[in-house]
Amino acid sequence: MKTVLITGCSSGIGRALCEEYLTKGFKVYASARKIQSLEDLPDNELLKKIALDVNNASSIHNAIAHIKQDHSHLDVLINNAGYAAMGPLVDMPVEDLRAQFETNVFAPMELTKACLPLLMAKGDTNCRTQVVNIGSVSGITTTPFSGAYCATKAALHSLSDAQRMELAPFGIDVITVQPGAIESKFGDNSLANVLKRITCLLYTSDAA
């Protein structure tokens, strides 16, 4: 049976991918930082809901151990979890900038590294596995008030290009997906954050 681990399945792309892989007969490990956000996923014997904070080394270790206990391999890893703190760069705390790079850039690299033994477990380069990194059109076209997010996606695209060349000899294909706007809680939260920061900036300017 083929297996897939998907991060960020609480809504949007992750949720849709989870449902689609189930229709293809995959054993799906749907993950989210808060497992409660996965409660409304339909019951399915092929679906396993797991808690996974991609920024926490212990959480990654526990998730991988959980999968390894069930299966000896992974066919697909989808790095979908993301974070956006939108707003003017001049008004963005460095902590928010750093947090976006932690989740959107460093976390996919660390999770891929942790999953390598499972991705390579079949030991046959003719039976290839996949790492799918969810980038964004934002990594190609920079827009105002989302500069930090755009930078993280551009970095992920570049790292994915390097990974593609480095992992190919081991039977692992690295695929970068660059979608446009998606209706999800992620987008709603990002928009609310933009409006909050712009309002705060305008208020500060008026007060001055």
PDB file of C-alpha atoms in Angstrom:
ATOM      1  CA  MET A   1       0.000   0.000   0.000  1.00  0.00           C
ATOM      2  CA  LYS A   2       1.272   3.461  -0.874  1.00  0.00           C
ATOM      3  CA  THR A   3       1.597   6.002   1.915  1.00  0.00           C
ATOM      4  CA  VAL A   4       1.623   9.794   2.116  1.00  0.00           C
ATOM      5  CA  LEU A   5       2.347  12.250   4.917  1.00  0.00           C
ATOM      6  CA  ILE A   6       0.737  15.670   4.489  1.00  0.00           C
ATOM      7  CA  THR A   7       1.367  18.619   6.797  1.00  0.00           C
ATOM      8  CA  GLY A   8      -1.077  21.447   7.407  1.00  0.00           C
ATOM      9  CA  CYS A   9      -4.302  19.513   6.797  1.00  0.00           C
ATOM     10  CA  SER A  10      -6.629  21.695   8.861  1.00  0.00           C
ATOM     11  CA  SER A  11      -7.907  23.544   5.766  1.00  0.00           C
ATOM     12  CA  GLY A  12      -7.138  24.644   2.212  1.00  0.00           C
ATOM     13  CA  ILE A  13      -4.611  22.766   0.100  1.00  0.00           C
ATOM     14  CA  GLY A  14      -3.693  20.264   2.809  1.00  0.00           C
ATOM     15  CA  ARG A  15      -7.301  19.308   3.423  1.00  0.00           C
ATOM     16  CA  ALA A  16      -8.023  18.945  -0.315  1.00  0.00           C
ATOM     17  CA  LEU A  17      -4.896  16.828  -0.865  1.00  0.00           C
ATOM     18  CA  CYS A  18      -5.837  14.583   2.029  1.00  0.00           C
ATOM     19  CA  GLU A  19      -9.268  13.905   0.540  1.00  0.00           C
ATOM     20  CA  GLU A  20      -7.866  13.339  -2.958  1.00  0.00           C
ATOM     21  CA  TYR A  21      -5.159  10.880  -1.867  1.00  0.00           C
ATOM     22  CA  LEU A  22      -7.801   8.874  -0.015  1.00  0.00           C
ATOM     23  CA  THR A  23      -9.728   8.463  -3.271  1.00  0.00           C
ATOM     24  CA  LYS A  24      -6.526   7.083  -4.835  1.00  0.00           C
ATOM     25  CA  GLY A  25      -6.250   4.352  -2.209  1.00  0.00           C
ATOM     26  CA  PHE A  26      -3.275   5.824  -0.317  1.00  0.00           C
ATOM     27  CA  LYS A  27      -2.749   5.368   3.403  1.00  0.00           C
ATOM     28  CA  VAL A  28      -2.931   9.044   4.390  1.00  0.00           C
ATOM     29  CA  TYR A  29      -1.218  10.490   7.439  1.00  0.00           C
ATOM     30  CA  ALA A  30      -2.979  13.827   7.816  1.00  0.00           C
ATOM     31  CA  SER A  31      -1.217  16.113  10.230  1.00  0.00           C
ATOM     32  CA  ALA A  32      -1.750  19.463  11.877  1.00  0.00           C
ATOM     33  CA  ARG A  33      -0.230  21.340  14.792  1.00  0.00           C
ATOM     34  CA  LYS A  34      -3.532  21.032  16.663  1.00  0.00           C
ATOM     35  CA  ILE A  35      -5.037  17.603  16.048  1.00  0.00           C
ATOM     36  CA  GLN A  36      -8.445  18.965  17.088  1.00  0.00           C
ATOM     37  CA  SER A  37      -8.564  20.834  13.772  1.00  0.00           C
ATOM     38  CA  LEU A  38      -8.740  17.467  11.992  1.00  0.00           C
ATOM     39  CA  GLU A  39     -11.777  16.168  13.877  1.00  0.00           C
ATOM     40  CA  ASP A  40     -14.176  16.954  11.028  1.00  0.00           C
ATOM     41  CA  LEU A  41     -12.242  14.875   8.497  1.00  0.00           C
ATOM     42  CA  PRO A  42     -14.425  11.936   7.411  1.00  0.00           C
ATOM     43  CA  ASP A  43     -13.870   8.548   9.013  1.00  0.00           C
ATOM     44  CA  ASN A  44     -11.860   6.312   6.728  1.00  0.00           C
ATOM     45  CA  GLU A  45      -9.807   3.208   7.468  1.00  0.00           C
ATOM     46  CA  LEU A  46      -7.043   4.617   5.261  1.00  0.00           C
ATOM     47  CA  LEU A  47      -6.866   7.880   7.197  1.00  0.00           C
ATOM     48  CA  LYS A  48      -4.636   8.427  10.208  1.00  0.00           C
ATOM     49  CA  LYS A  49      -4.773  11.789  11.995  1.00  0.00           C
ATOM     50  CA  ILE A  50      -1.568  12.796  13.755  1.00  0.00           C
ATOM     51  CA  ALA A  51      -0.377  15.840  15.670  1.00  0.00           C
ATOM     52  CA  LEU A  52       2.688  17.400  14.075  1.00  0.00           C
ATOM     53  CA  ASP A  53       4.236  20.756  14.890  1.00  0.00           C
ATOM     54  CA  VAL A  54       6.739  21.182  12.057  1.00  0.00           C
ATOM     55  CA  ASN A  55       8.768  23.615  14.180  1.00  0.00           C
ATOM     56  CA  ASN A  56       9.248  21.153  17.026  1.00  0.00           C
ATOM     57  CA  ALA A  57      11.956  18.500  16.762  1.00  0.00           C
ATOM     58  CA  SER A  58      10.285  16.208  19.316  1.00  0.00           C
ATOM     59  CA  SER A  59       6.959  16.449  17.492  1.00  0.00           C
ATOM     60  CA  ILE A  60       8.644  15.527  14.205  1.00  0.00           C
ATOM     61  CA  HIS A  61      10.400  12.570  15.840  1.00  0.00           C
ATOM     62  CA  ASN A  62       7.151  11.300  17.369  1.00  0.00           C
ATOM     63  CA  ALA A  63       5.258  11.601  14.075  1.00  0.00           C
ATOM     64  CA  ILE A  64       7.945   9.726  12.139  1.00  0.00           C
ATOM     65  CA  ALA A  65       8.069   7.006  14.821  1.00  0.00           C
ATOM     66  CA  HIS A  66       4.289   6.682  14.585  1.00  0.00           C
ATOM     67  CA  ILE A  67       4.442   6.166  10.810  1.00  0.00           C
ATOM     68  CA  LYS A  68       7.395   3.787  11.068  1.00  0.00           C
ATOM     69  CA  GLN A  69       5.448   1.656  13.523  1.00  0.00           C
ATOM     70  CA  ASP A  70       2.703   1.176  10.921  1.00  0.00           C
ATOM     71  CA  HIS A  71       4.763   1.049   7.738  1.00  0.00           C
ATOM     72  CA  SER A  72       8.354   0.558   6.702  1.00  0.00           C
ATOM     73  CA  HIS A  73       8.279   3.318   4.107  1.00  0.00           C
ATOM     74  CA  LEU A  74       6.789   6.565   2.803  1.00  0.00           C
ATOM     75  CA  ASP A  75       5.935   7.054  -0.859  1.00  0.00           C
ATOM     76  CA  VAL A  76       5.110  10.762  -0.671  1.00  0.00           C
ATOM     77  CA  LEU A  77       5.920  13.611   1.726  1.00  0.00           C
ATOM     78  CA  ILE A  78       3.997  16.842   1.172  1.00  0.00           C
ATOM     79  CA  ASN A  79       5.395  19.887   2.945  1.00  0.00           C
ATOM     80  CA  ASN A  80       2.289  22.048   2.972  1.00  0.00           C
ATOM     81  CA  ALA A  81       2.186  23.673   6.421  1.00  0.00           C
ATOM     82  CA  GLY A  82       2.771  27.400   6.197  1.00  0.00           C
ATOM     83  CA  TYR A  83       2.622  30.647   8.118  1.00  0.00           C
ATOM     84  CA  ALA A  84       2.134  34.229   6.991  1.00  0.00           C
ATOM     85  CA  ALA A  85       2.392  37.402   9.058  1.00  0.00           C
ATOM     86  CA  MET A  86       1.388  39.964   6.469  1.00  0.00           C
ATOM     87  CA  GLY A  87       1.882  43.703   6.752  1.00  0.00           C
ATOM     88  CA  PRO A  88       4.335  46.513   5.959  1.00  0.00           C
ATOM     89  CA  LEU A  89       7.926  45.352   6.361  1.00  0.00           C
ATOM     90  CA  VAL A  90       8.891  48.562   8.156  1.00  0.00           C
ATOM     91  CA  ASP A  91       6.307  47.730  10.812  1.00  0.00           C
ATOM     92  CA  MET A  92       7.057  44.011  11.125  1.00  0.00           C
ATOM     93  CA  PRO A  93       8.804  42.775  14.267  1.00  0.00           C
ATOM     94  CA  VAL A  94      11.830  40.645  13.502  1.00  0.00           C
ATOM     95  CA  GLU A  95      10.175  37.825  15.454  1.00  0.00           C
ATOM     96  CA  ASP A  96       7.377  37.681  12.876  1.00  0.00           C
ATOM     97  CA  LEU A  97       9.879  37.651  10.019  1.00  0.00           C
ATOM     98  CA  ARG A  98      11.857  34.891  11.680  1.00  0.00           C
ATOM     99  CA  ALA A  99       8.723  32.844  12.421  1.00  0.00           C
ATOM    100  CA  GLN A 100       7.785  32.789   8.738  1.00  0.00           C
ATOM    101  CA  PHE A 101      11.218  31.515   7.726  1.00  0.00           C
ATOM    102  CA  GLU A 102      11.069  28.906  10.505  1.00  0.00           C
ATOM    103  CA  THR A 103       7.784  27.445   9.242  1.00  0.00           C
ATOM    104  CA  ASN A 104       7.996  28.031   5.483  1.00  0.00           C
ATOM    105  CA  VAL A 105      11.696  27.359   4.868  1.00  0.00           C
ATOM    106  CA  PHE A 106      13.525  25.624   7.706  1.00  0.00           C
ATOM    107  CA  ALA A 107      10.688  23.258   8.694  1.00  0.00           C
ATOM    108  CA  PRO A 108      10.309  21.639   5.232  1.00  0.00           C
ATOM    109  CA  MET A 109      14.050  21.033   5.114  1.00  0.00           C
ATOM    110  CA  GLU A 110      14.088  19.472   8.586  1.00  0.00           C
ATOM    111  CA  LEU A 111      11.037  17.294   7.978  1.00  0.00           C
ATOM    112  CA  THR A 112      12.415  16.072   4.668  1.00  0.00           C
ATOM    113  CA  LYS A 113      15.675  15.172   6.386  1.00  0.00           C
ATOM    114  CA  ALA A 114      13.786  13.277   9.103  1.00  0.00           C
ATOM    115  CA  CYS A 115      11.710  11.382   6.514  1.00  0.00           C
ATOM    116  CA  LEU A 116      14.648  10.355   4.309  1.00  0.00           C
ATOM    117  CA  PRO A 117      15.046   6.857   5.830  1.00  0.00           C
ATOM    118  CA  LEU A 118      11.371   6.128   5.121  1.00  0.00           C
ATOM    119  CA  LEU A 119      11.518   7.643   1.633  1.00  0.00           C
ATOM    120  CA  MET A 120      14.593   5.577   0.787  1.00  0.00           C
ATOM    121  CA  ALA A 121      13.427   2.388   2.500  1.00  0.00           C
ATOM    122  CA  LYS A 122      12.407   0.587  -0.678  1.00  0.00           C
ATOM    123  CA  GLY A 123      16.025   0.637  -1.819  1.00  0.00           C
ATOM    124  CA  ASP A 124      15.062   0.626  -5.495  1.00  0.00           C
ATOM    125  CA  THR A 125      15.752   3.755  -7.577  1.00  0.00           C
ATOM    126  CA  ASN A 126      13.329   2.426 -10.202  1.00  0.00           C
ATOM    127  CA  CYS A 127      10.503   2.695  -7.642  1.00  0.00           C
ATOM    128  CA  ARG A 128      10.725   6.396  -6.962  1.00  0.00           C
ATOM    129  CA  THR A 129       9.288   8.326  -4.038  1.00  0.00           C
ATOM    130  CA  GLN A 130       8.339  12.002  -3.894  1.00  0.00           C
ATOM    131  CA  VAL A 131       8.882  15.106  -1.792  1.00  0.00           C
ATOM    132  CA  VAL A 132       6.353  17.781  -2.703  1.00  0.00           C
ATOM    133  CA  ASN A 133       7.082  21.288  -1.444  1.00  0.00           C
ATOM    134  CA  ILE A 134       4.139  23.669  -1.613  1.00  0.00           C
ATOM    135  CA  GLY A 135       5.573  26.975  -2.762  1.00  0.00           C
ATOM    136  CA  SER A 136       3.555  29.872  -4.118  1.00  0.00           C
ATOM    137  CA  VAL A 137       3.216  32.281  -7.001  1.00  0.00           C
ATOM    138  CA  SER A 138       4.185  34.777  -4.288  1.00  0.00           C
ATOM    139  CA  GLY A 139       7.696  33.357  -4.500  1.00  0.00           C
ATOM    140  CA  ILE A 140       7.855  34.525  -8.114  1.00  0.00           C
ATOM    141  CA  THR A 141       5.976  37.836  -7.989  1.00  0.00           C
ATOM    142  CA  THR A 142       6.551  40.002  -4.934  1.00  0.00           C
ATOM    143  CA  THR A 143       3.612  42.076  -3.700  1.00  0.00           C
ATOM    144  CA  PRO A 144       3.322  44.831  -1.072  1.00  0.00           C
ATOM    145  CA  PHE A 145       2.404  43.874   2.490  1.00  0.00           C
ATOM    146  CA  SER A 146       3.462  40.273   1.876  1.00  0.00           C
ATOM    147  CA  GLY A 147       7.175  40.802   1.264  1.00  0.00           C
ATOM    148  CA  ALA A 148       8.285  38.522   4.078  1.00  0.00           C
ATOM    149  CA  TYR A 149       6.015  35.694   2.952  1.00  0.00           C
ATOM    150  CA  CYS A 150       7.143  36.163  -0.672  1.00  0.00           C
ATOM    151  CA  ALA A 151      10.774  35.930   0.455  1.00  0.00           C
ATOM    152  CA  THR A 152      10.166  32.641   2.276  1.00  0.00           C
ATOM    153  CA  LYS A 153       8.515  31.084  -0.767  1.00  0.00           C
ATOM    154  CA  ALA A 154      11.300  32.276  -3.077  1.00  0.00           C
ATOM    155  CA  ALA A 155      13.794  30.678  -0.703  1.00  0.00           C
ATOM    156  CA  LEU A 156      11.787  27.442  -0.631  1.00  0.00           C
ATOM    157  CA  HIS A 157      11.723  27.350  -4.440  1.00  0.00           C
ATOM    158  CA  SER A 158      15.498  27.701  -4.611  1.00  0.00           C
ATOM    159  CA  LEU A 159      16.144  25.094  -1.930  1.00  0.00           C
ATOM    160  CA  SER A 160      13.738  22.730  -3.671  1.00  0.00           C
ATOM    161  CA  ASP A 161      15.696  23.110  -6.919  1.00  0.00           C
ATOM    162  CA  ALA A 162      18.860  22.095  -5.082  1.00  0.00           C
ATOM    163  CA  GLN A 163      17.107  19.202  -3.326  1.00  0.00           C
ATOM    164  CA  ARG A 164      15.818  17.964  -6.677  1.00  0.00           C
ATOM    165  CA  MET A 165      19.366  17.521  -7.962  1.00  0.00           C
ATOM    166  CA  GLU A 166      20.757  16.163  -4.708  1.00  0.00           C
ATOM    167  CA  LEU A 167      18.063  13.548  -4.027  1.00  0.00           C
ATOM    168  CA  ALA A 168      17.463  12.320  -7.579  1.00  0.00           C
ATOM    169  CA  PRO A 169      20.256   9.702  -7.392  1.00  0.00           C
ATOM    170  CA  PHE A 170      18.527   8.180  -4.354  1.00  0.00           C
ATOM    171  CA  GLY A 171      15.249   7.594  -6.160  1.00  0.00           C
ATOM    172  CA  ILE A 172      13.497  10.650  -4.692  1.00  0.00           C
ATOM    173  CA  ASP A 173      11.793  13.191  -6.939  1.00  0.00           C
ATOM    174  CA  VAL A 174      11.404  16.697  -5.511  1.00  0.00           C
ATOM    175  CA  ILE A 175       8.419  18.593  -6.868  1.00  0.00           C
ATOM    176  CA  THR A 176       7.629  22.259  -6.269  1.00  0.00           C
ATOM    177  CA  VAL A 177       4.026  23.416  -6.559  1.00  0.00           C
ATOM    178  CA  GLN A 178       3.409  27.142  -6.994  1.00  0.00           C
ATOM    179  CA  PRO A 179      -0.332  27.806  -6.541  1.00  0.00           C
ATOM    180  CA  GLY A 180      -2.082  31.151  -6.577  1.00  0.00           C
ATOM    181  CA  ALA A 181      -4.711  32.355  -4.117  1.00  0.00           C
ATOM    182  CA  ILE A 182      -6.571  29.599  -2.283  1.00  0.00           C
ATOM    183  CA  GLU A 183      -9.737  30.009  -0.223  1.00  0.00           C
ATOM    184  CA  SER A 184      -8.858  28.779   3.253  1.00  0.00           C
ATOM    185  CA  LYS A 185      -8.467  29.785   6.895  1.00  0.00           C
ATOM    186  CA  PHE A 186      -4.833  30.555   6.058  1.00  0.00           C
ATOM    187  CA  GLY A 187      -5.876  33.309   3.649  1.00  0.00           C
ATOM    188  CA  ASP A 188      -8.503  34.701   6.003  1.00  0.00           C
ATOM    189  CA  ASN A 189      -6.031  34.900   8.885  1.00  0.00           C
ATOM    190  CA  SER A 190      -3.399  36.550   6.684  1.00  0.00           C
ATOM    191  CA  LEU A 191      -5.847  39.185   5.434  1.00  0.00           C
ATOM    192  CA  ALA A 192      -6.984  39.992   8.951  1.00  0.00           C
ATOM    193  CA  ASN A 193      -3.352  40.452   9.965  1.00  0.00           C
ATOM    194  CA  VAL A 194      -2.698  42.846   7.055  1.00  0.00           C
ATOM    195  CA  LEU A 195      -5.654  45.039   7.972  1.00  0.00           C
ATOM    196  CA  LYS A 196      -4.604  45.065  11.622  1.00  0.00           C
ATOM    197  CA  ARG A 197      -1.050  46.155  10.810  1.00  0.00           C
ATOM    198  CA  ILE A 198      -2.095  48.831   8.303  1.00  0.00           C
ATOM    199  CA  THR A 199      -4.612  50.267  10.778  1.00  0.00           C
ATOM    200  CA  CYS A 200      -1.949  50.321  13.486  1.00  0.00           C
ATOM    201  CA  LEU A 201       0.531  52.054  11.154  1.00  0.00           C
ATOM    202  CA  LEU A 202      -2.015  54.703  10.134  1.00  0.00           C
ATOM    203  CA  TYR A 203      -2.978  55.317  13.762  1.00  0.00           C
ATOM    204  CA  THR A 204       0.671  55.767  14.726  1.00  0.00           C
ATOM    205  CA  SER A 205       1.209  58.224  11.862  1.00  0.00           C
ATOM    206  CA  ASP A 206      -1.867  60.255  12.827  1.00  0.00           C
ATOM    207  CA  ALA A 207      -0.810  60.357  16.453  1.00  0.00           C
ATOM    208  CA  ALA A 208       2.597  61.687  15.447  1.00  0.00           C
TER     209      ALA A 208
END
